[in-house]
């Protein structure tokens, strides 16, 4: 995408919006706001505290010529921000400033920021417009698109939230150059996931040149972002509120949760100290092995999960967190129905289905297969 015009992916839900992917887009955010939300004169800018300088720059652009008044809402960095307490602080600030339905929320940050900021917008006055400017790979391809918002609670991750679609999403690929490499690698888990559940060309691109896939300045990563956004846009347009799939057996939006049931349990067990993408990578390996053991998935496709994820530096094994602890959390996952544990699995490449109430012996065996190989140290013992 270097030197090329930005690409626009249309999310064709009942309230359609555009996801713009390109370079040098941060400067265009004020004009986009004026075009998309012409009546807005005040904006609440939600951003993590470490991105203060970038938020300063964006706020200055928004305020040029007195076009927009900006209320700064700095929040903690990462998953620790996703609490009702933080959201309440934001709502208190909006109330003190007199924010009305003609005002808007603008998020600048990673997935936790878009989740939190979207939830703040969804609940304030029962819904004010929100525009997302994701700054991480994970947020660009996942959290900022699709309208899922939420915070974490003692019961689990993202169990408190609302569907609230953005008015627009701006993915400035230049921002990826500022990411620590570990964060860029973690975000690749959501990209690879899209390859397995819907677009195998993603896997081909990663396997052909894993280094190029992680180069923020190159065209391969740009292509991967666009493809992942298209996958999510297509799925969301057909099943925004995750109410189910179609007559073919496709699980609809639930397909995007591939690998996430175990991933969310791992995150909670580690008090959200494990990166989301790292947990998703382990979760994908787990459900692929589960599907193989259940006789649903070819062994070669299951093994491909390990090779593709490892090629970009993602973990494919996990430490010895007791499975009973993880299983208890998995049973209150959003995809569960009553006492039924439901997991997204593959029957073949790009053929996701729901596996309900799998045999517990298979679950335990698949989890054991994500442990370190004989002779390898556990995560906490690694040098």
mmCIF file of C-alpha atoms in Angstrom:
data_model
loop_
_atom_site.group_PDB
_atom_site.id
_atom_site.type_symbol
_atom_site.label_atom_id
_atom_site.label_comp_id
_atom_site.label_asym_id
_atom_site.label_seq_id
_atom_site.Cartn_x
_atom_site.Cartn_y
_atom_site.Cartn_z
ATOM 1 C CA UNK A 1 0.000 0.000 0.000
ATOM 2 C CA UNK A 2 3.053 2.247 0.010
ATOM 3 C CA UNK A 3 2.365 5.253 -2.200
ATOM 4 C CA UNK A 4 -1.097 3.958 -3.061
ATOM 5 C CA UNK A 5 -4.469 5.420 -2.244
ATOM 6 C CA UNK A 6 -6.125 4.239 0.954
ATOM 7 C CA UNK A 7 -8.521 1.309 0.680
ATOM 8 C CA UNK A 8 -12.042 1.587 2.048
ATOM 9 C CA UNK A 9 -13.905 -1.443 3.368
ATOM 10 C CA UNK A 10 -17.645 -0.926 3.738
ATOM 11 C CA UNK A 11 -19.296 -2.613 6.723
ATOM 12 C CA UNK A 12 -22.795 -3.085 5.309
ATOM 13 C CA UNK A 13 -24.882 -3.441 8.458
ATOM 14 C CA UNK A 14 -28.176 -1.638 9.096
ATOM 15 C CA UNK A 15 -26.087 1.422 10.000
ATOM 16 C CA UNK A 16 -23.275 1.076 7.430
ATOM 17 C CA UNK A 17 -19.871 2.660 7.933
ATOM 18 C CA UNK A 18 -16.443 2.714 6.323
ATOM 19 C CA UNK A 19 -13.144 1.353 7.562
ATOM 20 C CA UNK A 20 -10.358 3.286 5.851
ATOM 21 C CA UNK A 21 -6.944 1.600 5.699
ATOM 22 C CA UNK A 22 -3.896 3.519 4.506
ATOM 23 C CA UNK A 23 -0.907 5.600 5.479
ATOM 24 C CA UNK A 24 -0.745 9.154 6.796
ATOM 25 C CA UNK A 25 -4.429 9.103 7.707
ATOM 26 C CA UNK A 26 -4.211 10.689 11.157
ATOM 27 C CA UNK A 27 -4.170 14.153 9.614
ATOM 28 C CA UNK A 28 -7.442 13.408 7.824
ATOM 29 C CA UNK A 29 -9.419 12.586 10.981
ATOM 30 C CA UNK A 30 -10.836 16.132 11.492
ATOM 31 C CA UNK A 31 -12.168 16.289 7.932
ATOM 32 C CA UNK A 32 -13.573 12.773 8.258
ATOM 33 C CA UNK A 33 -15.415 13.762 11.424
ATOM 34 C CA UNK A 34 -16.912 16.805 9.733
ATOM 35 C CA UNK A 35 -18.080 14.718 6.766
ATOM 36 C CA UNK A 36 -19.330 11.750 8.774
ATOM 37 C CA UNK A 37 -20.838 13.661 11.694
ATOM 38 C CA UNK A 38 -21.500 17.164 10.322
ATOM 39 C CA UNK A 39 -23.463 18.338 13.364
ATOM 40 C CA UNK A 40 -20.815 17.455 15.936
ATOM 41 C CA UNK A 41 -18.996 20.331 17.588
ATOM 42 C CA UNK A 42 -17.553 18.627 20.661
ATOM 43 C CA UNK A 43 -15.514 15.451 20.859
ATOM 44 C CA UNK A 44 -14.461 13.384 23.866
ATOM 45 C CA UNK A 45 -11.041 11.939 23.042
ATOM 46 C CA UNK A 46 -10.474 8.657 24.916
ATOM 47 C CA UNK A 47 -6.839 7.546 24.859
ATOM 48 C CA UNK A 48 -4.410 5.564 27.025
ATOM 49 C CA UNK A 49 -2.101 7.703 29.107
ATOM 50 C CA UNK A 50 1.116 6.586 27.319
ATOM 51 C CA UNK A 51 -0.276 7.987 24.036
ATOM 52 C CA UNK A 52 -0.508 11.488 25.484
ATOM 53 C CA UNK A 53 1.779 13.075 22.873
ATOM 54 C CA UNK A 54 -0.114 11.485 19.973
ATOM 55 C CA UNK A 55 -3.392 12.589 21.555
ATOM 56 C CA UNK A 56 -1.966 16.129 21.894
ATOM 57 C CA UNK A 57 -1.302 16.174 18.164
ATOM 58 C CA UNK A 58 -4.746 14.858 17.266
ATOM 59 C CA UNK A 59 -6.486 17.246 19.659
ATOM 60 C CA UNK A 60 -4.602 20.173 18.126
ATOM 61 C CA UNK A 61 -5.693 19.122 14.638
ATOM 62 C CA UNK A 62 -9.293 18.771 15.782
ATOM 63 C CA UNK A 63 -9.244 22.205 17.370
ATOM 64 C CA UNK A 64 -7.791 24.077 14.400
ATOM 65 C CA UNK A 65 -9.892 27.088 13.405
ATOM 66 C CA UNK A 66 -12.072 26.424 16.494
ATOM 67 C CA UNK A 67 -13.846 23.746 14.501
ATOM 68 C CA UNK A 68 -14.141 21.195 17.298
ATOM 69 C CA UNK A 69 -13.904 21.441 21.065
ATOM 70 C CA UNK A 70 -12.005 18.500 22.544
ATOM 71 C CA UNK A 71 -12.533 16.978 25.978
ATOM 72 C CA UNK A 72 -9.530 14.821 26.849
ATOM 73 C CA UNK A 73 -10.299 11.539 28.631
ATOM 74 C CA UNK A 74 -6.992 9.782 29.387
ATOM 75 C CA UNK A 75 -7.399 6.235 30.724
ATOM 76 C CA UNK A 76 -4.997 3.541 31.948
ATOM 77 C CA UNK A 77 -3.156 1.496 29.358
ATOM 78 C CA UNK A 78 -4.291 -2.002 28.430
ATOM 79 C CA UNK A 79 -6.901 -4.327 29.892
ATOM 80 C CA UNK A 80 -6.724 -2.694 33.333
ATOM 81 C CA UNK A 81 -8.686 0.226 31.847
ATOM 82 C CA UNK A 82 -11.649 -1.983 31.008
ATOM 83 C CA UNK A 83 -13.571 -1.604 34.247
ATOM 84 C CA UNK A 84 -16.903 -0.081 35.200
ATOM 85 C CA UNK A 85 -14.944 2.263 37.481
ATOM 86 C CA UNK A 86 -12.973 3.719 34.561
ATOM 87 C CA UNK A 87 -16.117 3.964 32.451
ATOM 88 C CA UNK A 88 -17.887 5.782 35.278
ATOM 89 C CA UNK A 89 -15.058 8.320 35.486
ATOM 90 C CA UNK A 90 -15.551 8.988 31.771
ATOM 91 C CA UNK A 91 -19.325 9.367 32.165
ATOM 92 C CA UNK A 92 -18.801 11.760 35.084
ATOM 93 C CA UNK A 93 -16.540 13.901 32.891
ATOM 94 C CA UNK A 94 -19.088 13.859 30.057
ATOM 95 C CA UNK A 95 -21.796 14.944 32.474
ATOM 96 C CA UNK A 96 -19.685 17.750 33.905
ATOM 97 C CA UNK A 97 -19.003 18.991 30.353
ATOM 98 C CA UNK A 98 -22.668 18.748 29.405
ATOM 99 C CA UNK A 99 -22.181 16.316 26.531
ATOM 100 C CA UNK A 100 -25.374 15.783 24.547
ATOM 101 C CA UNK A 101 -26.485 13.484 21.726
ATOM 102 C CA UNK A 102 -25.083 15.968 19.220
ATOM 103 C CA UNK A 103 -21.559 15.322 20.545
ATOM 104 C CA UNK A 104 -19.288 12.333 19.866
ATOM 105 C CA UNK A 105 -16.636 10.070 21.357
ATOM 106 C CA UNK A 106 -13.347 9.509 19.531
ATOM 107 C CA UNK A 107 -11.011 6.694 20.585
ATOM 108 C CA UNK A 108 -7.269 6.657 19.946
ATOM 109 C CA UNK A 109 -5.508 3.503 21.092
ATOM 110 C CA UNK A 110 -5.472 -0.266 21.108
ATOM 111 C CA UNK A 111 -8.204 -2.828 21.548
ATOM 112 C CA UNK A 112 -8.796 -2.104 25.220
ATOM 113 C CA UNK A 113 -9.313 1.582 24.423
ATOM 114 C CA UNK A 114 -11.776 0.920 21.611
ATOM 115 C CA UNK A 115 -13.680 -1.564 23.799
ATOM 116 C CA UNK A 116 -13.880 0.887 26.692
ATOM 117 C CA UNK A 117 -14.482 4.021 24.617
ATOM 118 C CA UNK A 118 -17.151 2.279 22.586
ATOM 119 C CA UNK A 119 -18.905 1.177 25.778
ATOM 120 C CA UNK A 120 -18.753 4.696 27.195
ATOM 121 C CA UNK A 121 -20.381 5.997 23.990
ATOM 122 C CA UNK A 122 -22.963 3.198 23.921
ATOM 123 C CA UNK A 123 -24.183 3.880 27.443
ATOM 124 C CA UNK A 124 -23.999 7.688 27.556
ATOM 125 C CA UNK A 125 -27.513 9.014 26.847
ATOM 126 C CA UNK A 126 -28.219 5.473 25.552
ATOM 127 C CA UNK A 127 -25.883 6.016 22.654
ATOM 128 C CA UNK A 128 -23.805 8.810 21.140
ATOM 129 C CA UNK A 129 -21.657 8.466 17.991
ATOM 130 C CA UNK A 130 -18.182 6.977 18.259
ATOM 131 C CA UNK A 131 -15.280 7.004 15.793
ATOM 132 C CA UNK A 132 -12.295 4.715 16.302
ATOM 133 C CA UNK A 133 -8.668 5.446 15.402
ATOM 134 C CA UNK A 134 -6.939 2.166 16.334
ATOM 135 C CA UNK A 135 -3.200 2.319 16.934
ATOM 136 C CA UNK A 136 -2.398 -1.412 17.195
ATOM 137 C CA UNK A 137 -2.664 -4.259 14.734
ATOM 138 C CA UNK A 138 -5.087 -6.134 16.970
ATOM 139 C CA UNK A 139 -7.390 -3.124 17.224
ATOM 140 C CA UNK A 140 -7.292 -2.466 13.477
ATOM 141 C CA UNK A 141 -8.310 -5.963 12.433
ATOM 142 C CA UNK A 142 -10.554 -6.852 15.353
ATOM 143 C CA UNK A 143 -11.564 -4.600 18.239
ATOM 144 C CA UNK A 144 -12.352 -1.407 16.296
ATOM 145 C CA UNK A 145 -14.572 -3.134 13.718
ATOM 146 C CA UNK A 146 -17.924 -4.760 14.375
ATOM 147 C CA UNK A 147 -19.509 -2.730 17.154
ATOM 148 C CA UNK A 148 -18.701 -4.942 20.140
ATOM 149 C CA UNK A 149 -17.912 -2.853 23.215
ATOM 150 C CA UNK A 150 -17.404 -3.810 26.812
ATOM 151 C CA UNK A 151 -15.489 -4.019 30.049
ATOM 152 C CA UNK A 152 -14.214 -6.880 32.170
ATOM 153 C CA UNK A 153 -15.662 -8.038 35.471
ATOM 154 C CA UNK A 154 -14.856 -10.547 38.174
ATOM 155 C CA UNK A 155 -16.944 -13.086 36.242
ATOM 156 C CA UNK A 156 -14.836 -12.872 33.083
ATOM 157 C CA UNK A 157 -13.674 -10.879 30.102
ATOM 158 C CA UNK A 158 -16.097 -8.725 28.092
ATOM 159 C CA UNK A 159 -19.174 -10.114 29.836
ATOM 160 C CA UNK A 160 -20.482 -6.569 30.427
ATOM 161 C CA UNK A 161 -20.973 -4.578 27.260
ATOM 162 C CA UNK A 162 -23.181 -3.523 24.383
ATOM 163 C CA UNK A 163 -23.340 -3.616 20.611
ATOM 164 C CA UNK A 164 -22.632 -0.082 19.401
ATOM 165 C CA UNK A 165 -21.348 0.349 15.863
ATOM 166 C CA UNK A 166 -18.890 3.127 15.102
ATOM 167 C CA UNK A 167 -19.660 5.900 12.658
ATOM 168 C CA UNK A 168 -16.242 5.322 11.058
ATOM 169 C CA UNK A 169 -12.896 3.588 11.626
ATOM 170 C CA UNK A 170 -9.533 5.004 10.498
ATOM 171 C CA UNK A 171 -6.581 2.591 10.322
ATOM 172 C CA UNK A 172 -3.384 4.589 9.835
ATOM 173 C CA UNK A 173 -0.764 1.934 9.096
ATOM 174 C CA UNK A 174 2.037 4.373 9.901
ATOM 175 C CA UNK A 175 1.062 4.027 13.571
ATOM 176 C CA UNK A 176 2.130 0.377 13.504
ATOM 177 C CA UNK A 177 5.756 1.469 13.161
ATOM 178 C CA UNK A 178 5.578 2.783 16.729
ATOM 179 C CA UNK A 179 4.438 -0.535 18.204
ATOM 180 C CA UNK A 180 6.774 -2.697 20.269
ATOM 181 C CA UNK A 181 7.457 -5.821 18.236
ATOM 182 C CA UNK A 182 5.765 -8.043 20.834
ATOM 183 C CA UNK A 183 2.520 -6.108 20.362
ATOM 184 C CA UNK A 184 2.750 -6.360 16.585
ATOM 185 C CA UNK A 185 3.331 -10.109 16.825
ATOM 186 C CA UNK A 186 0.407 -10.514 19.241
ATOM 187 C CA UNK A 187 -1.913 -8.729 16.828
ATOM 188 C CA UNK A 188 -1.001 -11.169 14.090
ATOM 189 C CA UNK A 189 -2.982 -13.872 15.934
ATOM 190 C CA UNK A 190 -6.253 -12.225 14.926
ATOM 191 C CA UNK A 191 -5.027 -11.938 11.333
ATOM 192 C CA UNK A 192 -4.058 -15.622 11.173
ATOM 193 C CA UNK A 193 -7.398 -16.524 12.751
ATOM 194 C CA UNK A 194 -9.169 -14.832 9.832
ATOM 195 C CA UNK A 195 -7.124 -16.985 7.478
ATOM 196 C CA UNK A 196 -8.265 -20.192 9.106
ATOM 197 C CA UNK A 197 -11.960 -19.341 9.444
ATOM 198 C CA UNK A 198 -12.564 -17.498 6.156
ATOM 199 C CA UNK A 199 -9.654 -16.411 3.919
ATOM 200 C CA UNK A 200 -6.855 -18.979 3.385
ATOM 201 C CA UNK A 201 -4.971 -16.451 1.230
ATOM 202 C CA UNK A 202 -3.988 -14.832 4.532
ATOM 203 C CA UNK A 203 -2.181 -18.026 5.513
ATOM 204 C CA UNK A 204 -0.447 -18.215 2.142
ATOM 205 C CA UNK A 205 0.846 -14.647 2.506
ATOM 206 C CA UNK A 206 2.174 -15.284 6.012
ATOM 207 C CA UNK A 207 3.822 -18.584 5.090
ATOM 208 C CA UNK A 208 5.436 -17.137 1.960
ATOM 209 C CA UNK A 209 7.323 -14.493 3.948
ATOM 210 C CA UNK A 210 6.711 -14.244 7.712
ATOM 211 C CA UNK A 211 9.179 -11.361 7.963
ATOM 212 C CA UNK A 212 7.283 -9.288 5.399
ATOM 213 C CA UNK A 213 4.047 -10.045 7.228
ATOM 214 C CA UNK A 214 5.480 -8.250 10.252
ATOM 215 C CA UNK A 215 7.021 -5.289 8.405
ATOM 216 C CA UNK A 216 4.963 -2.168 9.212
ATOM 217 C CA UNK A 217 6.405 -0.324 6.210
ATOM 218 C CA UNK A 218 5.689 -3.042 3.655
ATOM 219 C CA UNK A 219 2.794 -3.934 1.403
ATOM 220 C CA UNK A 220 2.309 -7.475 2.750
ATOM 221 C CA UNK A 221 1.170 -6.351 6.190
ATOM 222 C CA UNK A 222 -1.059 -3.729 4.548
ATOM 223 C CA UNK A 223 -2.682 -6.443 2.444
ATOM 224 C CA UNK A 224 -3.165 -8.631 5.507
ATOM 225 C CA UNK A 225 -4.902 -5.815 7.397
ATOM 226 C CA UNK A 226 -7.287 -5.161 4.508
ATOM 227 C CA UNK A 227 -8.079 -8.869 4.128
ATOM 228 C CA UNK A 228 -8.708 -9.323 7.852
ATOM 229 C CA UNK A 229 -10.969 -6.266 7.962
ATOM 230 C CA UNK A 230 -12.922 -7.609 4.969
ATOM 231 C CA UNK A 231 -13.416 -10.944 6.710
ATOM 232 C CA UNK A 232 -14.824 -9.250 9.774
ATOM 233 C CA UNK A 233 -16.940 -6.828 7.739
ATOM 234 C CA UNK A 234 -18.503 -9.671 5.746
ATOM 235 C CA UNK A 235 -19.313 -11.748 8.821
ATOM 236 C CA UNK A 236 -20.630 -8.819 10.860
ATOM 237 C CA UNK A 237 -22.889 -7.661 8.027
ATOM 238 C CA UNK A 238 -24.629 -11.032 8.113
ATOM 239 C CA UNK A 239 -24.875 -11.480 11.886
ATOM 240 C CA UNK A 240 -24.192 -8.266 13.799
ATOM 241 C CA UNK A 241 -25.531 -9.379 17.176
ATOM 242 C CA UNK A 242 -24.168 -12.921 17.113
ATOM 243 C CA UNK A 243 -27.595 -14.531 16.952
ATOM 244 C CA UNK A 244 -26.571 -17.511 14.872
ATOM 245 C CA UNK A 245 -25.464 -18.694 11.479
ATOM 246 C CA UNK A 246 -27.315 -19.941 8.433
ATOM 247 C CA UNK A 247 -28.797 -23.140 7.039
ATOM 248 C CA UNK A 248 -25.370 -24.348 5.893
ATOM 249 C CA UNK A 249 -24.179 -24.690 9.483
ATOM 250 C CA UNK A 250 -21.875 -21.643 9.421
ATOM 251 C CA UNK A 251 -21.941 -20.163 12.935
ATOM 252 C CA UNK A 252 -22.185 -16.545 11.779
ATOM 253 C CA UNK A 253 -20.374 -13.990 13.882
ATOM 254 C CA UNK A 254 -19.420 -16.623 16.420
ATOM 255 C CA UNK A 255 -16.829 -17.809 13.871
ATOM 256 C CA UNK A 256 -14.769 -14.739 14.765
ATOM 257 C CA UNK A 257 -14.412 -16.155 18.285
ATOM 258 C CA UNK A 258 -12.298 -19.034 16.980
ATOM 259 C CA UNK A 259 -9.761 -19.846 19.687
ATOM 260 C CA UNK A 260 -11.214 -17.244 22.039
ATOM 261 C CA UNK A 261 -13.028 -19.451 24.561
ATOM 262 C CA UNK A 262 -9.808 -20.865 25.977
ATOM 263 C CA UNK A 263 -7.987 -17.586 25.279
ATOM 264 C CA UNK A 264 -10.284 -15.562 27.516
ATOM 265 C CA UNK A 265 -9.944 -18.165 30.265
ATOM 266 C CA UNK A 266 -6.140 -17.976 30.023
ATOM 267 C CA UNK A 267 -6.235 -14.181 30.186
ATOM 268 C CA UNK A 268 -8.407 -14.236 33.280
ATOM 269 C CA UNK A 269 -6.261 -16.899 34.969
ATOM 270 C CA UNK A 270 -3.233 -14.639 34.483
ATOM 271 C CA UNK A 271 -5.143 -11.537 35.638
ATOM 272 C CA UNK A 272 -4.901 -10.211 32.055
ATOM 273 C CA UNK A 273 -1.121 -10.238 32.188
ATOM 274 C CA UNK A 274 -1.005 -12.358 29.008
ATOM 275 C CA UNK A 275 -1.453 -10.474 25.737
ATOM 276 C CA UNK A 276 -4.784 -11.193 24.070
ATOM 277 C CA UNK A 277 -3.169 -12.271 20.805
ATOM 278 C CA UNK A 278 -0.816 -14.671 22.562
ATOM 279 C CA UNK A 279 -3.762 -16.284 24.336
ATOM 280 C CA UNK A 280 -5.725 -16.469 21.058
ATOM 281 C CA UNK A 281 -2.821 -18.254 19.366
ATOM 282 C CA UNK A 282 -2.821 -20.919 22.083
ATOM 283 C CA UNK A 283 -6.599 -21.108 21.891
ATOM 284 C CA UNK A 284 -6.494 -21.711 18.140
ATOM 285 C CA UNK A 285 -4.002 -24.552 18.559
ATOM 286 C CA UNK A 286 -6.252 -26.009 21.261
ATOM 287 C CA UNK A 287 -9.482 -26.035 19.208
ATOM 288 C CA UNK A 288 -7.651 -27.319 16.117
ATOM 289 C CA UNK A 289 -6.299 -30.251 18.120
ATOM 290 C CA UNK A 290 -9.744 -30.791 19.671
ATOM 291 C CA UNK A 291 -11.357 -30.943 16.220
ATOM 292 C CA UNK A 292 -8.689 -33.408 15.070
ATOM 293 C CA UNK A 293 -9.269 -35.654 18.070
ATOM 294 C CA UNK A 294 -13.031 -35.478 17.497
ATOM 295 C CA UNK A 295 -12.527 -36.691 13.930
ATOM 296 C CA UNK A 296 -13.693 -33.415 12.408
ATOM 297 C CA UNK A 297 -10.469 -31.886 11.071
ATOM 298 C CA UNK A 298 -7.619 -33.247 8.995
ATOM 299 C CA UNK A 299 -4.367 -33.612 10.926
ATOM 300 C CA UNK A 300 -2.463 -31.528 8.376
ATOM 301 C CA UNK A 301 -4.754 -28.524 8.861
ATOM 302 C CA UNK A 302 -4.504 -28.899 12.629
ATOM 303 C CA UNK A 303 -0.704 -28.963 12.449
ATOM 304 C CA UNK A 304 -0.725 -25.952 10.124
ATOM 305 C CA UNK A 305 -2.021 -23.904 13.054
ATOM 306 C CA UNK A 306 1.188 -24.535 14.946
ATOM 307 C CA UNK A 307 3.497 -23.838 12.004
ATOM 308 C CA UNK A 308 1.843 -20.609 10.829
ATOM 309 C CA UNK A 309 1.517 -19.135 14.317
ATOM 310 C CA UNK A 310 5.069 -20.108 15.254
ATOM 311 C CA UNK A 311 6.395 -18.611 12.011
ATOM 312 C CA UNK A 312 5.435 -15.119 13.177
ATOM 313 C CA UNK A 313 6.658 -15.688 16.732
ATOM 314 C CA UNK A 314 3.361 -16.499 18.451
ATOM 315 C CA UNK A 315 3.229 -19.088 21.247
ATOM 316 C CA UNK A 316 1.698 -22.490 20.538
ATOM 317 C CA UNK A 317 2.141 -23.909 24.049
ATOM 318 C CA UNK A 318 0.941 -22.813 27.453
ATOM 319 C CA UNK A 319 2.052 -23.243 31.047
ATOM 320 C CA UNK A 320 0.478 -25.634 33.517
ATOM 321 C CA UNK A 321 -2.545 -23.572 34.587
ATOM 322 C CA UNK A 322 -4.937 -26.224 35.995
ATOM 323 C CA UNK A 323 -7.461 -27.141 33.331
ATOM 324 C CA UNK A 324 -10.298 -27.322 35.861
ATOM 325 C CA UNK A 325 -9.782 -23.612 36.571
ATOM 326 C CA UNK A 326 -9.869 -22.755 32.872
ATOM 327 C CA UNK A 327 -12.839 -25.015 32.183
ATOM 328 C CA UNK A 328 -14.924 -23.258 34.859
ATOM 329 C CA UNK A 329 -14.296 -19.937 33.114
ATOM 330 C CA UNK A 330 -14.985 -21.427 29.686
ATOM 331 C CA UNK A 331 -18.414 -22.546 30.855
ATOM 332 C CA UNK A 332 -19.504 -18.901 31.361
ATOM 333 C CA UNK A 333 -18.171 -17.843 27.964
ATOM 334 C CA UNK A 334 -20.569 -15.726 25.869
ATOM 335 C CA UNK A 335 -21.053 -18.596 23.393
ATOM 336 C CA UNK A 336 -22.274 -20.962 26.105
ATOM 337 C CA UNK A 337 -25.999 -21.675 26.240
ATOM 338 C CA UNK A 338 -27.268 -22.770 29.646
ATOM 339 C CA UNK A 339 -25.109 -25.687 30.762
ATOM 340 C CA UNK A 340 -23.892 -26.312 27.213
ATOM 341 C CA UNK A 341 -20.267 -25.502 26.402
ATOM 342 C CA UNK A 342 -20.023 -24.459 22.753
ATOM 343 C CA UNK A 343 -16.726 -24.091 20.905
ATOM 344 C CA UNK A 344 -15.980 -22.830 17.411
ATOM 345 C CA UNK A 345 -14.027 -25.514 15.532
ATOM 346 C CA UNK A 346 -13.076 -26.183 11.921
ATOM 347 C CA UNK A 347 -14.388 -29.046 9.807
ATOM 348 C CA UNK A 348 -11.996 -27.922 7.085
ATOM 349 C CA UNK A 349 -10.058 -24.831 6.128
ATOM 350 C CA UNK A 350 -12.482 -21.864 6.054
ATOM 351 C CA UNK A 351 -15.330 -24.102 7.251
ATOM 352 C CA UNK A 352 -16.070 -23.106 10.868
ATOM 353 C CA UNK A 353 -18.799 -24.874 12.860
ATOM 354 C CA UNK A 354 -20.011 -25.084 16.450
ATOM 355 C CA UNK A 355 -19.048 -28.117 18.524
ATOM 356 C CA UNK A 356 -21.456 -28.367 21.465
ATOM 357 C CA UNK A 357 -20.637 -30.247 24.646
ATOM 358 C CA UNK A 358 -17.459 -31.987 23.486
ATOM 359 C CA UNK A 359 -16.324 -34.966 25.517
ATOM 360 C CA UNK A 360 -14.391 -33.738 28.542
ATOM 361 C CA UNK A 361 -11.696 -36.320 27.906
ATOM 362 C CA UNK A 362 -11.083 -34.788 24.478
ATOM 363 C CA UNK A 363 -10.969 -31.312 25.997
ATOM 364 C CA UNK A 364 -8.364 -32.382 28.531
ATOM 365 C CA UNK A 365 -6.273 -34.189 25.930
ATOM 366 C CA UNK A 366 -6.322 -31.179 23.588
ATOM 367 C CA UNK A 367 -5.320 -28.886 26.443
ATOM 368 C CA UNK A 368 -2.517 -31.231 27.471
ATOM 369 C CA UNK A 369 -1.253 -31.009 23.887
ATOM 370 C CA UNK A 370 -0.750 -27.256 24.337
ATOM 371 C CA UNK A 371 1.694 -27.874 27.174
ATOM 372 C CA UNK A 372 5.437 -27.681 26.676
ATOM 373 C CA UNK A 373 7.003 -30.592 24.825
ATOM 374 C CA UNK A 374 8.985 -33.059 26.968
ATOM 375 C CA UNK A 375 12.190 -31.411 28.104
ATOM 376 C CA UNK A 376 10.960 -27.856 27.408
ATOM 377 C CA UNK A 377 10.606 -25.416 30.325
ATOM 378 C CA UNK A 378 7.233 -24.015 31.321
ATOM 379 C CA UNK A 379 6.657 -20.332 30.571
ATOM 380 C CA UNK A 380 7.560 -19.212 34.078
ATOM 381 C CA UNK A 381 10.833 -21.183 33.843
ATOM 382 C CA UNK A 382 11.904 -19.844 30.464
ATOM 383 C CA UNK A 383 15.053 -17.740 30.470
#
